[in-house]
Coordinates of C-alpha atoms in Angstrom, one line a residue:
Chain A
X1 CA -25.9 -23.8 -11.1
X2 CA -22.4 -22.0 -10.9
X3 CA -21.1 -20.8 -14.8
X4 CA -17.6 -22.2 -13.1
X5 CA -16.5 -24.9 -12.4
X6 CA -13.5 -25.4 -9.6
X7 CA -11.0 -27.0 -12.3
X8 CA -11.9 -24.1 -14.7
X9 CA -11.2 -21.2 -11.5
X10 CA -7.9 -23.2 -11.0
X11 CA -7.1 -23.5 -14.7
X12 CA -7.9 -19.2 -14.9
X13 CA -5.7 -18.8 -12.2
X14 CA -2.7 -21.1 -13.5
X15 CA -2.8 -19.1 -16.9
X16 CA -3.5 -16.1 -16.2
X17 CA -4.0 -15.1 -12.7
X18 CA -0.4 -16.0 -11.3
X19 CA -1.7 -14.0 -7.9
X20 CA -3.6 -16.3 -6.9
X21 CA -1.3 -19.2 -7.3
X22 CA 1.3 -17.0 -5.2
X23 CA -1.4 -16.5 -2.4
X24 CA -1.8 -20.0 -2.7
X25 CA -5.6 -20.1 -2.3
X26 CA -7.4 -22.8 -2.9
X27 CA -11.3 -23.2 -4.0
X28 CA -13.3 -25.0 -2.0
X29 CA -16.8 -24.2 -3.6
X30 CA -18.4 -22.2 -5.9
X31 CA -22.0 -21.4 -6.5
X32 CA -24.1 -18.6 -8.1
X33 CA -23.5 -15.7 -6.2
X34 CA -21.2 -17.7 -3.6
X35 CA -17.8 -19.1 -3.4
X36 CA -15.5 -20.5 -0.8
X37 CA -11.6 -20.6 -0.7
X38 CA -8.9 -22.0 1.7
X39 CA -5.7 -20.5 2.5
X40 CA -3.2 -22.8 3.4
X41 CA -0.3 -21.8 6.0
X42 CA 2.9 -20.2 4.6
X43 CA 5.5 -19.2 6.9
X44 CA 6.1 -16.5 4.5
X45 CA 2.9 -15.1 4.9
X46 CA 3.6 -14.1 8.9
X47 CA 4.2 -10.3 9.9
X48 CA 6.2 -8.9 12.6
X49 CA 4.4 -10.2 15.9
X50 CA 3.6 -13.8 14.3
X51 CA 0.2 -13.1 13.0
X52 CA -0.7 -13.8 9.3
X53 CA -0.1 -10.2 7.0
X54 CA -3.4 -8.4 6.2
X55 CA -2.5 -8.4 2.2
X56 CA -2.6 -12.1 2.3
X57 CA -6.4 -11.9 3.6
X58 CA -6.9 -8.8 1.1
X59 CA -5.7 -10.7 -1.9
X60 CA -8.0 -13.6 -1.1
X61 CA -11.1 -11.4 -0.2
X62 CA -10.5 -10.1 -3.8
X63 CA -9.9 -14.1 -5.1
X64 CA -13.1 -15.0 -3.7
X65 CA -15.6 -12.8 -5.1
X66 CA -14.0 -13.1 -8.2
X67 CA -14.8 -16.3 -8.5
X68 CA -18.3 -16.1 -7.1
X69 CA -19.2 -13.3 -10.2
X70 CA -17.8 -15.9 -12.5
X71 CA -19.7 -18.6 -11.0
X72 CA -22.8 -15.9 -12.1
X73 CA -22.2 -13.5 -14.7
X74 CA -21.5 -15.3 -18.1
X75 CA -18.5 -13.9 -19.5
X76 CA -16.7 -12.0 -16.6
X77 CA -13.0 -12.8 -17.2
X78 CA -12.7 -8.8 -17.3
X79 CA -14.4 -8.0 -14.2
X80 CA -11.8 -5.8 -12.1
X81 CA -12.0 -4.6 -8.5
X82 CA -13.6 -0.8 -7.9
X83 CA -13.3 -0.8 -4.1
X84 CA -12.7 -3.2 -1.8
X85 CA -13.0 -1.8 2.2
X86 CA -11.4 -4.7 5.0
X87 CA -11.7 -4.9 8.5
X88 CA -9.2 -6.7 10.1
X89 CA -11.3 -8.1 13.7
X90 CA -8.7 -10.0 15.5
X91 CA -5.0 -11.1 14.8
X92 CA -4.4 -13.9 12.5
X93 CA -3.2 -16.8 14.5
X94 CA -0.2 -19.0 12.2
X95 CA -2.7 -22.0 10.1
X96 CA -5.2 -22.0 7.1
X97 CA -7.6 -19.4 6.7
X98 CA -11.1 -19.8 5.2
X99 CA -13.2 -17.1 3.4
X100 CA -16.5 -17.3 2.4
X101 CA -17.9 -14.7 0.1
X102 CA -21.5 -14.1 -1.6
X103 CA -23.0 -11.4 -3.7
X104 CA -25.9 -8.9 -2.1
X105 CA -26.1 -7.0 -5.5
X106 CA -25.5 -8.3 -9.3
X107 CA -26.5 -5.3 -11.3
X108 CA -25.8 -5.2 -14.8
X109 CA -22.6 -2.5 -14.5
X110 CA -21.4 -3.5 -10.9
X111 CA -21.4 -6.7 -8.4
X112 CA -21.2 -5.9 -4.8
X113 CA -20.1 -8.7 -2.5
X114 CA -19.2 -9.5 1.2
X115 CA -16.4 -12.1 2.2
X116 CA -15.9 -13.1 5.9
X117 CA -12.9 -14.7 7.0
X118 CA -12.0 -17.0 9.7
X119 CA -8.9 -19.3 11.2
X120 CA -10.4 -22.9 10.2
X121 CA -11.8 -24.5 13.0
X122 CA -12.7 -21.0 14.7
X123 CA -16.0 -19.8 14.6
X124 CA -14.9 -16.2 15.1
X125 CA -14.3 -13.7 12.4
X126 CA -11.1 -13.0 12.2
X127 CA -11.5 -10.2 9.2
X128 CA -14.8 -9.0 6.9
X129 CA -14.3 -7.2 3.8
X130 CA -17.0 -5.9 1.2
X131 CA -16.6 -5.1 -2.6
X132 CA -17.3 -3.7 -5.7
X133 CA -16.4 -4.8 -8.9
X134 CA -17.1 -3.4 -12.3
X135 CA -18.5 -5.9 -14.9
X136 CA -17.5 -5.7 -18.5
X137 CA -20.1 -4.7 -20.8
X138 CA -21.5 -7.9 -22.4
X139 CA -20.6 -8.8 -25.7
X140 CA -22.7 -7.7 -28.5
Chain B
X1 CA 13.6 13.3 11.4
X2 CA 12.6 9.9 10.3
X3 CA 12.9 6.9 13.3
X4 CA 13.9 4.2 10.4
X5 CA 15.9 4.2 7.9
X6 CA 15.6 2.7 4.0
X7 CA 18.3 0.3 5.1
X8 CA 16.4 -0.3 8.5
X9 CA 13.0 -0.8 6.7
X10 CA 14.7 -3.0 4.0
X11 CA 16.3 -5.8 7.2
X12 CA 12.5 -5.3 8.6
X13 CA 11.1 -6.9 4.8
X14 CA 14.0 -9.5 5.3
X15 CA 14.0 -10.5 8.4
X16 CA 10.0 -10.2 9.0
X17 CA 7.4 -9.0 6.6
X18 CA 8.2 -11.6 4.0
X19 CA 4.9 -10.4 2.1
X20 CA 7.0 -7.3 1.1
X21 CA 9.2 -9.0 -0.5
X22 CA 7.0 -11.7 -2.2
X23 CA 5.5 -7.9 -3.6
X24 CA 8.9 -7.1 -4.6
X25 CA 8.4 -3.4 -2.7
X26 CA 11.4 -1.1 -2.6
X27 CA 10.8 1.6 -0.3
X28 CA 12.2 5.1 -2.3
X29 CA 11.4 7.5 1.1
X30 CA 10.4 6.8 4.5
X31 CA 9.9 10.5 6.4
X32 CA 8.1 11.5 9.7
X33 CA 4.6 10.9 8.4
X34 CA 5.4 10.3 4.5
X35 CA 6.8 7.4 2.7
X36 CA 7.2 6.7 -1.0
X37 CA 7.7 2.7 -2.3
X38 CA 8.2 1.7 -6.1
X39 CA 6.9 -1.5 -7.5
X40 CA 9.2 -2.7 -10.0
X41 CA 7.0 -4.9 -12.6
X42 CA 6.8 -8.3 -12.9
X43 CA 4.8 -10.7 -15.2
X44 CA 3.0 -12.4 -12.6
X45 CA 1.6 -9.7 -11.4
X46 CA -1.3 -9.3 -14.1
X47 CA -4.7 -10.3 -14.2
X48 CA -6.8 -11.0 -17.2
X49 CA -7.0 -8.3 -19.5
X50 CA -3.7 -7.3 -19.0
X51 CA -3.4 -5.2 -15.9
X52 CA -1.9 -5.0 -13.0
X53 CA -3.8 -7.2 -9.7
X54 CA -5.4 -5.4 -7.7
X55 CA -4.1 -7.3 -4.6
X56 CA -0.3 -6.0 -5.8
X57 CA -1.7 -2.4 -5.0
X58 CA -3.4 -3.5 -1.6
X59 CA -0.4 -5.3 -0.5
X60 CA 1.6 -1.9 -2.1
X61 CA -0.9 0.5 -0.2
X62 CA -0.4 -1.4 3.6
X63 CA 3.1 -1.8 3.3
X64 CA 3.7 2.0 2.4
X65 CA 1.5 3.4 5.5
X66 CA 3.5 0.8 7.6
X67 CA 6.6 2.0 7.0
X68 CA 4.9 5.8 7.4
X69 CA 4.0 4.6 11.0
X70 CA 7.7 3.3 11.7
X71 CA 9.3 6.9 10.3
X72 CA 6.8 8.4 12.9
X73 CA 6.1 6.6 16.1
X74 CA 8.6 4.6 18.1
X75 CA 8.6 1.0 18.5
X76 CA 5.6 0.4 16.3
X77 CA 6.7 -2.7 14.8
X78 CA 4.0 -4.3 16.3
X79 CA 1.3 -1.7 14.7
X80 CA -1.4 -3.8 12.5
X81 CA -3.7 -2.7 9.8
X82 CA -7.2 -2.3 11.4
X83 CA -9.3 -0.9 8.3
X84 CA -8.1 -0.4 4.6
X85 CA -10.3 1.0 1.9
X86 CA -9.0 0.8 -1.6
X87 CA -10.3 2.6 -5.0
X88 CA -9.6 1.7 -8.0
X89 CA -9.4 4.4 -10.4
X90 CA -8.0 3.0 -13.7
X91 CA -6.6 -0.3 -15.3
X92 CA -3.2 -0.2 -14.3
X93 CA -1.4 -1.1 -17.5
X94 CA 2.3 -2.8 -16.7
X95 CA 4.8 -1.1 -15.5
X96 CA 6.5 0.2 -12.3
X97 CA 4.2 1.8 -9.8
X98 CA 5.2 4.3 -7.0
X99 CA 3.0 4.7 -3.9
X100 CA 2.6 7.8 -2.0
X101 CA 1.3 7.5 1.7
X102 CA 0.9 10.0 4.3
X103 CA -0.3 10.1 7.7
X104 CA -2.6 12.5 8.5
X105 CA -3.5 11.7 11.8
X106 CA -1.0 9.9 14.9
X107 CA -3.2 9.5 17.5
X108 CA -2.7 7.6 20.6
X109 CA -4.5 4.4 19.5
X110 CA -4.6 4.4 16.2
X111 CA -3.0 6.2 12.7
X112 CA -5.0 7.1 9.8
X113 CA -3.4 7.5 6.8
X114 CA -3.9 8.2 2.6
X115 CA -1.9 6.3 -0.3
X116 CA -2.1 7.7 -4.3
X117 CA -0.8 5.2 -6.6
X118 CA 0.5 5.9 -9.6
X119 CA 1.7 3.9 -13.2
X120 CA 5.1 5.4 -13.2
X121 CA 5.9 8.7 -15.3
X122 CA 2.1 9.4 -15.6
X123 CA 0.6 11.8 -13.5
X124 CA -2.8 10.3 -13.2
X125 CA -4.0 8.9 -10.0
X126 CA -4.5 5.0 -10.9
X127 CA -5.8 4.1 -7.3
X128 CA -6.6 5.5 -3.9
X129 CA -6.4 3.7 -0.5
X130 CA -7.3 5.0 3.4
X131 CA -5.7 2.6 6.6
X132 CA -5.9 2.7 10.1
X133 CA -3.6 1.0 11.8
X134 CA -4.0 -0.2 15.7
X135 CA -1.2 1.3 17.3
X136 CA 0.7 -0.5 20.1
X137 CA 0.5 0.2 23.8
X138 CA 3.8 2.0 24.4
X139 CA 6.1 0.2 26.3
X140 CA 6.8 1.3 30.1
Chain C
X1 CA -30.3 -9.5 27.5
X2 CA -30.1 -5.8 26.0
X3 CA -28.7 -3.5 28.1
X4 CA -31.0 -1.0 27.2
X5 CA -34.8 -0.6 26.6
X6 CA -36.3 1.0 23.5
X7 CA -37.7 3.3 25.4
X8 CA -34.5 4.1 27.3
X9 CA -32.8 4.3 23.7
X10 CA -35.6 6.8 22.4
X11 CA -35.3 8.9 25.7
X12 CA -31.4 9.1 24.5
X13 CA -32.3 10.4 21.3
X14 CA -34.7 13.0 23.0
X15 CA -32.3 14.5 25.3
X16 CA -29.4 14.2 23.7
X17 CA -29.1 12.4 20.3
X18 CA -31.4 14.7 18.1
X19 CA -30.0 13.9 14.7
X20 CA -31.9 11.0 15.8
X21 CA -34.8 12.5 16.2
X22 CA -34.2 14.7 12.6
X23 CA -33.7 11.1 10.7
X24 CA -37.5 10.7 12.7
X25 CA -35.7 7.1 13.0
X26 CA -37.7 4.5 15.0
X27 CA -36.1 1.8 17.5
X28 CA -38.2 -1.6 16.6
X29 CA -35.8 -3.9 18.1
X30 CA -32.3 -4.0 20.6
X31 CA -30.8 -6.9 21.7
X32 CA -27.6 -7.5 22.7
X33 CA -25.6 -7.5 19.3
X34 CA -27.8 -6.6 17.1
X35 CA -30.6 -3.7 16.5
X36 CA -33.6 -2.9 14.1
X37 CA -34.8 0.7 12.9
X38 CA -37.9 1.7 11.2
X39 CA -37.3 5.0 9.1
X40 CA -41.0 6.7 8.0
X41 CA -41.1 8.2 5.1
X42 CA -40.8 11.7 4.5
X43 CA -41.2 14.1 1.4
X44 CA -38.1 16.0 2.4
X45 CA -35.7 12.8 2.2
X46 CA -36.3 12.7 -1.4
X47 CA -32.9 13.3 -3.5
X48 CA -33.2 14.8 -7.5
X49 CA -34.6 12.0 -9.4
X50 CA -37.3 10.9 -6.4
X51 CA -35.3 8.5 -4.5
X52 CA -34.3 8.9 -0.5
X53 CA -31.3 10.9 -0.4
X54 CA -28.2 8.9 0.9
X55 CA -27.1 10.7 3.6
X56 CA -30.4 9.6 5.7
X57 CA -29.7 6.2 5.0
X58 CA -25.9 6.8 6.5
X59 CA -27.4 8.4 9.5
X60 CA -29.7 5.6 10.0
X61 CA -27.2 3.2 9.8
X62 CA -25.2 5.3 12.5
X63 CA -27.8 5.4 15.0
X64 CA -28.6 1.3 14.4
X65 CA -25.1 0.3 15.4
X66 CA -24.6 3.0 18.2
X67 CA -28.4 1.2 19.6
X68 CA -26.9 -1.9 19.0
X69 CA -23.7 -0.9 21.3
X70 CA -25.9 0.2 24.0
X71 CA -27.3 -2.6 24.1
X72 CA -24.2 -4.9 24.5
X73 CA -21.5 -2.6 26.1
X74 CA -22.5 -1.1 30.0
X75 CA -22.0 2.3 30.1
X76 CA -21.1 3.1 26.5
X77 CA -23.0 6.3 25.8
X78 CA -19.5 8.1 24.6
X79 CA -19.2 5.2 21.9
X80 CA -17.9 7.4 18.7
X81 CA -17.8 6.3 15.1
X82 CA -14.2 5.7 13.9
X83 CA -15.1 4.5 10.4
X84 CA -18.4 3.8 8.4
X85 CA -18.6 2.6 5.0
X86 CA -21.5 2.7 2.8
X87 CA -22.2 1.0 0.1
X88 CA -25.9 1.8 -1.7
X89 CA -27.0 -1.1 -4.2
X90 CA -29.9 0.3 -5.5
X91 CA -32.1 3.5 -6.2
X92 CA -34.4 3.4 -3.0
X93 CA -37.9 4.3 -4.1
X94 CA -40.1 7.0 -1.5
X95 CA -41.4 5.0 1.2
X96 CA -40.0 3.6 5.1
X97 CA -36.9 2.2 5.1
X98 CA -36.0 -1.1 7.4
X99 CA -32.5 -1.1 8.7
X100 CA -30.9 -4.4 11.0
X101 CA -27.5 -4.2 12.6
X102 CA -25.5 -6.3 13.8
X103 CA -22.2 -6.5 15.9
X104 CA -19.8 -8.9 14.5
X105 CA -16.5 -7.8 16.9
X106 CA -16.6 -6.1 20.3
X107 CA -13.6 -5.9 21.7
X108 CA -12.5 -3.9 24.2
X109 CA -11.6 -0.8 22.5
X110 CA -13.5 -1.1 19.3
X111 CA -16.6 -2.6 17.9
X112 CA -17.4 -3.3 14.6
X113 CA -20.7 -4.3 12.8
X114 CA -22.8 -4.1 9.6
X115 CA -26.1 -3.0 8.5
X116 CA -28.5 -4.0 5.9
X117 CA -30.7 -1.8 5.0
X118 CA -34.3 -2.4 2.8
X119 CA -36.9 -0.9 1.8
X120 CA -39.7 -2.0 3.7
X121 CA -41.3 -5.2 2.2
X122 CA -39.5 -5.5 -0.3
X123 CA -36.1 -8.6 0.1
X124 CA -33.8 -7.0 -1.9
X125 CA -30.9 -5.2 0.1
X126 CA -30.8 -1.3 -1.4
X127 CA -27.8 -0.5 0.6
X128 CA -25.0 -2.0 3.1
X129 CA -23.1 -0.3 5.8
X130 CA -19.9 -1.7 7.6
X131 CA -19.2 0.9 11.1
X132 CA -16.3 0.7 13.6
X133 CA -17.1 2.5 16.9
X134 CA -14.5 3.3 19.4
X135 CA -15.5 2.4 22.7
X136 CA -14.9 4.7 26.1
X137 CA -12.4 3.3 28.7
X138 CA -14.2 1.6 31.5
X139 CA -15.4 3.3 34.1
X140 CA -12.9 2.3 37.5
Chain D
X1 CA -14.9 27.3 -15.4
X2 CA -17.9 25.5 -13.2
X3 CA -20.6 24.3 -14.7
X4 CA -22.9 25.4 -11.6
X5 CA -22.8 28.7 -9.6
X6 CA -23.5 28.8 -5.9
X7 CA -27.1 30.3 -6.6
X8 CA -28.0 28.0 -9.3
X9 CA -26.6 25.5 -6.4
X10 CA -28.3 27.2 -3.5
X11 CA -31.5 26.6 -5.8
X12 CA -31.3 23.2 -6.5
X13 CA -31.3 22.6 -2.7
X14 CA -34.2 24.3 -1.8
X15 CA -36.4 22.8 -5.1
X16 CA -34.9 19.3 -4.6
X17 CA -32.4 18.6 -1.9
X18 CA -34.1 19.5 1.0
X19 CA -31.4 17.2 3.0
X20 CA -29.3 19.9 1.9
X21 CA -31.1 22.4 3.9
X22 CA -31.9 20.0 6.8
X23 CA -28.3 20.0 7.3
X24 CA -27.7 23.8 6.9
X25 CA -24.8 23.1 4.4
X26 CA -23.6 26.6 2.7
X27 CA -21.7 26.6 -0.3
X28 CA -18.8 28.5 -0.5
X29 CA -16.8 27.7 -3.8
X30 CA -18.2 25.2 -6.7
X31 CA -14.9 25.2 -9.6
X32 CA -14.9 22.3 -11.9
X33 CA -13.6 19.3 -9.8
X34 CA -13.3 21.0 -6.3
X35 CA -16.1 21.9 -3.7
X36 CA -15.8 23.8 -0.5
X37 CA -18.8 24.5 2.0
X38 CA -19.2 25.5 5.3
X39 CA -21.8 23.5 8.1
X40 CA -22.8 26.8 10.4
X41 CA -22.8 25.0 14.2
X42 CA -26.4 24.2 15.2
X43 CA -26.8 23.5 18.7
X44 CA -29.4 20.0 17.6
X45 CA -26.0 18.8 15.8
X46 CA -24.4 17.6 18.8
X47 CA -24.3 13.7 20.4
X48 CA -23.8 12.3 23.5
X49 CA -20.2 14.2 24.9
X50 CA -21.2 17.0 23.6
X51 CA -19.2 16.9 19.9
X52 CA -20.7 17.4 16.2
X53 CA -22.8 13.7 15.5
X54 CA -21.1 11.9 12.5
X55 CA -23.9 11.8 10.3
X56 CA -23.8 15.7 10.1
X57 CA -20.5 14.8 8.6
X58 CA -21.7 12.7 6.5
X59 CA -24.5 14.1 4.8
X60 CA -22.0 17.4 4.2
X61 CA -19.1 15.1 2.7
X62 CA -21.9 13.8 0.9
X63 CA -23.3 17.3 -0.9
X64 CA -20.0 18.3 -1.0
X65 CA -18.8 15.7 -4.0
X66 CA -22.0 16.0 -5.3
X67 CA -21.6 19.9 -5.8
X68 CA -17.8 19.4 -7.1
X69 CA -19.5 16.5 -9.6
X70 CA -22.3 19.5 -10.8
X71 CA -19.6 22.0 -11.2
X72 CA -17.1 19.6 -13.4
X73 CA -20.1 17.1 -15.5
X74 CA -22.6 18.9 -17.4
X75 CA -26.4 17.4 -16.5
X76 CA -25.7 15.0 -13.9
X77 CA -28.5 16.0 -11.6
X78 CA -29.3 12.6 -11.3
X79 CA -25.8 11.2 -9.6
X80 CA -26.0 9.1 -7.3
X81 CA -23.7 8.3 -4.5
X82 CA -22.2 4.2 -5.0
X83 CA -19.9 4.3 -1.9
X84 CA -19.0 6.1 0.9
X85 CA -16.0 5.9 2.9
X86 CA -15.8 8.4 6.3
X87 CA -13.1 8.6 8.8
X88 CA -13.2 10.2 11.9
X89 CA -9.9 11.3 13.2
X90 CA -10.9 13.6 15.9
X91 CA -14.1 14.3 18.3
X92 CA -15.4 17.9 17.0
X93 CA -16.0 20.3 19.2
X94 CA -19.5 22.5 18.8
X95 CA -18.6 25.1 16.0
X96 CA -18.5 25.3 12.4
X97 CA -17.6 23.1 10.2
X98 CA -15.3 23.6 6.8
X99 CA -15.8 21.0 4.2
X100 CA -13.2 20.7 1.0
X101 CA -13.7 18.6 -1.6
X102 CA -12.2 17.3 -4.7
X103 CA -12.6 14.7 -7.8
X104 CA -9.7 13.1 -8.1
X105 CA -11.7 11.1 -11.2
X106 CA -13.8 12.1 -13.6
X107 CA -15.2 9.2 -15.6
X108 CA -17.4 8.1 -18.4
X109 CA -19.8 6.1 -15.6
X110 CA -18.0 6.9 -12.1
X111 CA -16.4 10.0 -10.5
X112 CA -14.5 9.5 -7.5
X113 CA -13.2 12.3 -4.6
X114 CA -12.6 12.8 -1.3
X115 CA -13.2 15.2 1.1
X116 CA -11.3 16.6 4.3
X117 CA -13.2 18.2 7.0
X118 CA -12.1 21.0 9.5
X119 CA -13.2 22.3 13.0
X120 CA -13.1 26.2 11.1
X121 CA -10.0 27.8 12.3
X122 CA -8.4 25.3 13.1
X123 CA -5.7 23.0 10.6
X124 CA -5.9 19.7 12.6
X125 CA -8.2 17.5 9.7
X126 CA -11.2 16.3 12.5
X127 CA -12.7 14.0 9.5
X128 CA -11.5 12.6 6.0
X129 CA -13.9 11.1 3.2
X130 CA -13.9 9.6 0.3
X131 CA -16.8 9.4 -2.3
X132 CA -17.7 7.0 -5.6
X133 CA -20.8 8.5 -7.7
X134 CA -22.5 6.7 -10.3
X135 CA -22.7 9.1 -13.2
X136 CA -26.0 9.7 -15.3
X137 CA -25.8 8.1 -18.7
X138 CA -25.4 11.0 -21.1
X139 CA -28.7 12.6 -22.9
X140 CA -28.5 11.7 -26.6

């Protein structure tokens, strides 16, 4: 049972995550320890050579394990990013992008998460990133 | 002797990295193997709690080495991000930031490069980032 | 179909990969795309505290993607680490260690994969690695 | 002033580091928040083509933070690496190996550095590391 619903992610990130609404990424699931997101195509989001800019994919690597710690840990509004390491695999063809993330490690300072990305419809992986967010200390 | 200059970098932004401008980066120095940007603030660039989004400093961090690579090698538009690693030192309370990015190695193939950010007028690391780019083939 | 044999990869390790043979790491498993290592225990892999000092578990996960190239690329003996990045999730208690790699991107001048690494018999992941390998030009 | 000397260092490798010796790592400065040591060339060091293996490099970047954390936090014999990030810029030829090291964060539960490695004699960075150590709670 995710601690999140998708209205609730979408509400954080209308009031106080404006990043995500400027990535535009959408949630398309999310479970304990898991969560799914959609990037839809922006023709703002292209670099030079046509392919879709690696901060696009970084910023919703970082969405998506957000929301899979809130979908776990109770009370994780304040969890911030410690390190996040991306591969880029392949050029990013123009279209949406899908990411699907999932914890390995939910310890009681740090969670530790994986995200793989692809174009939708294309089984390869077009970028992997792993990271490490701090957790707030739990209220007392 | 850089290859590009502010001016050059700033058409690049306008005419084809659209992501630097969504970031709002201004680019203060671009040298053979150094560039300095500056964030300017913005409200919708915070995250709950306060502080700055960590995908503003990713997004910061690639765009800085890019314009590094372009000051350096010739032709590179076409250069893409191939790993970034990212630390996050400290909240990053709002305010400007200013990126720092060197190279420090131009290879053939591939550039390697460090980025220090910093909340502006405070001398304090406030995150780190390492990126390779893929370099491409020269032309013949 | 690997390209290589266990017992071709522990010949390698004899005659000309002897950090290999330092870790004492064990080749249970090449396929193409993917590798398993056993690594025995030993009392002088023990860090202050009792646990198995990190910098085995990097070297492990070294030799598990290079076996893991072998076994995919023809002829890729000079493959060289470009980038590894470690993440370790838990204290790992004295005993063998299990690590599986797998290649998620070989292309023709880099590959890239990830290793989990466990204690053995036990489910829970006590570290993660992500590598890139540069791989030799073709022979002509 | 450090909190460590390079005997009371030297000592803590032979009672409880042995990876330290495996390696052959010698320290050669320990100052609060900066590490240097010095990797003699062994000739078991070297991979296939004949350059230093990566995980030699690793396991020194590795001591190397860990010594700088010693000579900066008082009791923290029981830090433990989080993350490791390596680099490798260059192939290293068969020699010595120079190590420096900093902290470029000290705190309450992390300390973060990096490291840049040398061929000795020769300016031209051959690796570049950077390094996240959990910190041990403090006695009370």
């Amino acid at each position: 049972m995710a601690r999140i619903t998708l209205d609730e992610f979408r509400k954080i990130m209308e009031t106080s995550l404006p990043i995500g609404l400027m990535l535009g990424a959408e949630p398309i699931l999310i479970e304990e320890r898991r969560a799914v997101f959609r990037l839809p195509f922006r023709e703002d989001s292209l670099r030079p050579g046509g392919s879709i800019a690696g901060p696009m994919l970084m910023g919703l690597a970082d969405v998506v394990i957000y929301a899979a710690i809130l979908g776990t840990v109770e009370g994780a509004l304040q969890a911030v990013t410690s390190n996040l390491t991306m591969n880029f695999l392949r050029r990013v063809p123009p279209g949406p992008i899908i990411a699907e993330g999932r914890l390995l490690r939910v310890g009681r300072r740090l969670a530790f998460g994986e995200v793989e990305l692809f174009a939708e419809g294309d089984p390869e992986m077009v970028a992997h990133a792993t990271l490490t967010y701090a957790l707030p200390a739990p209220a007392t």
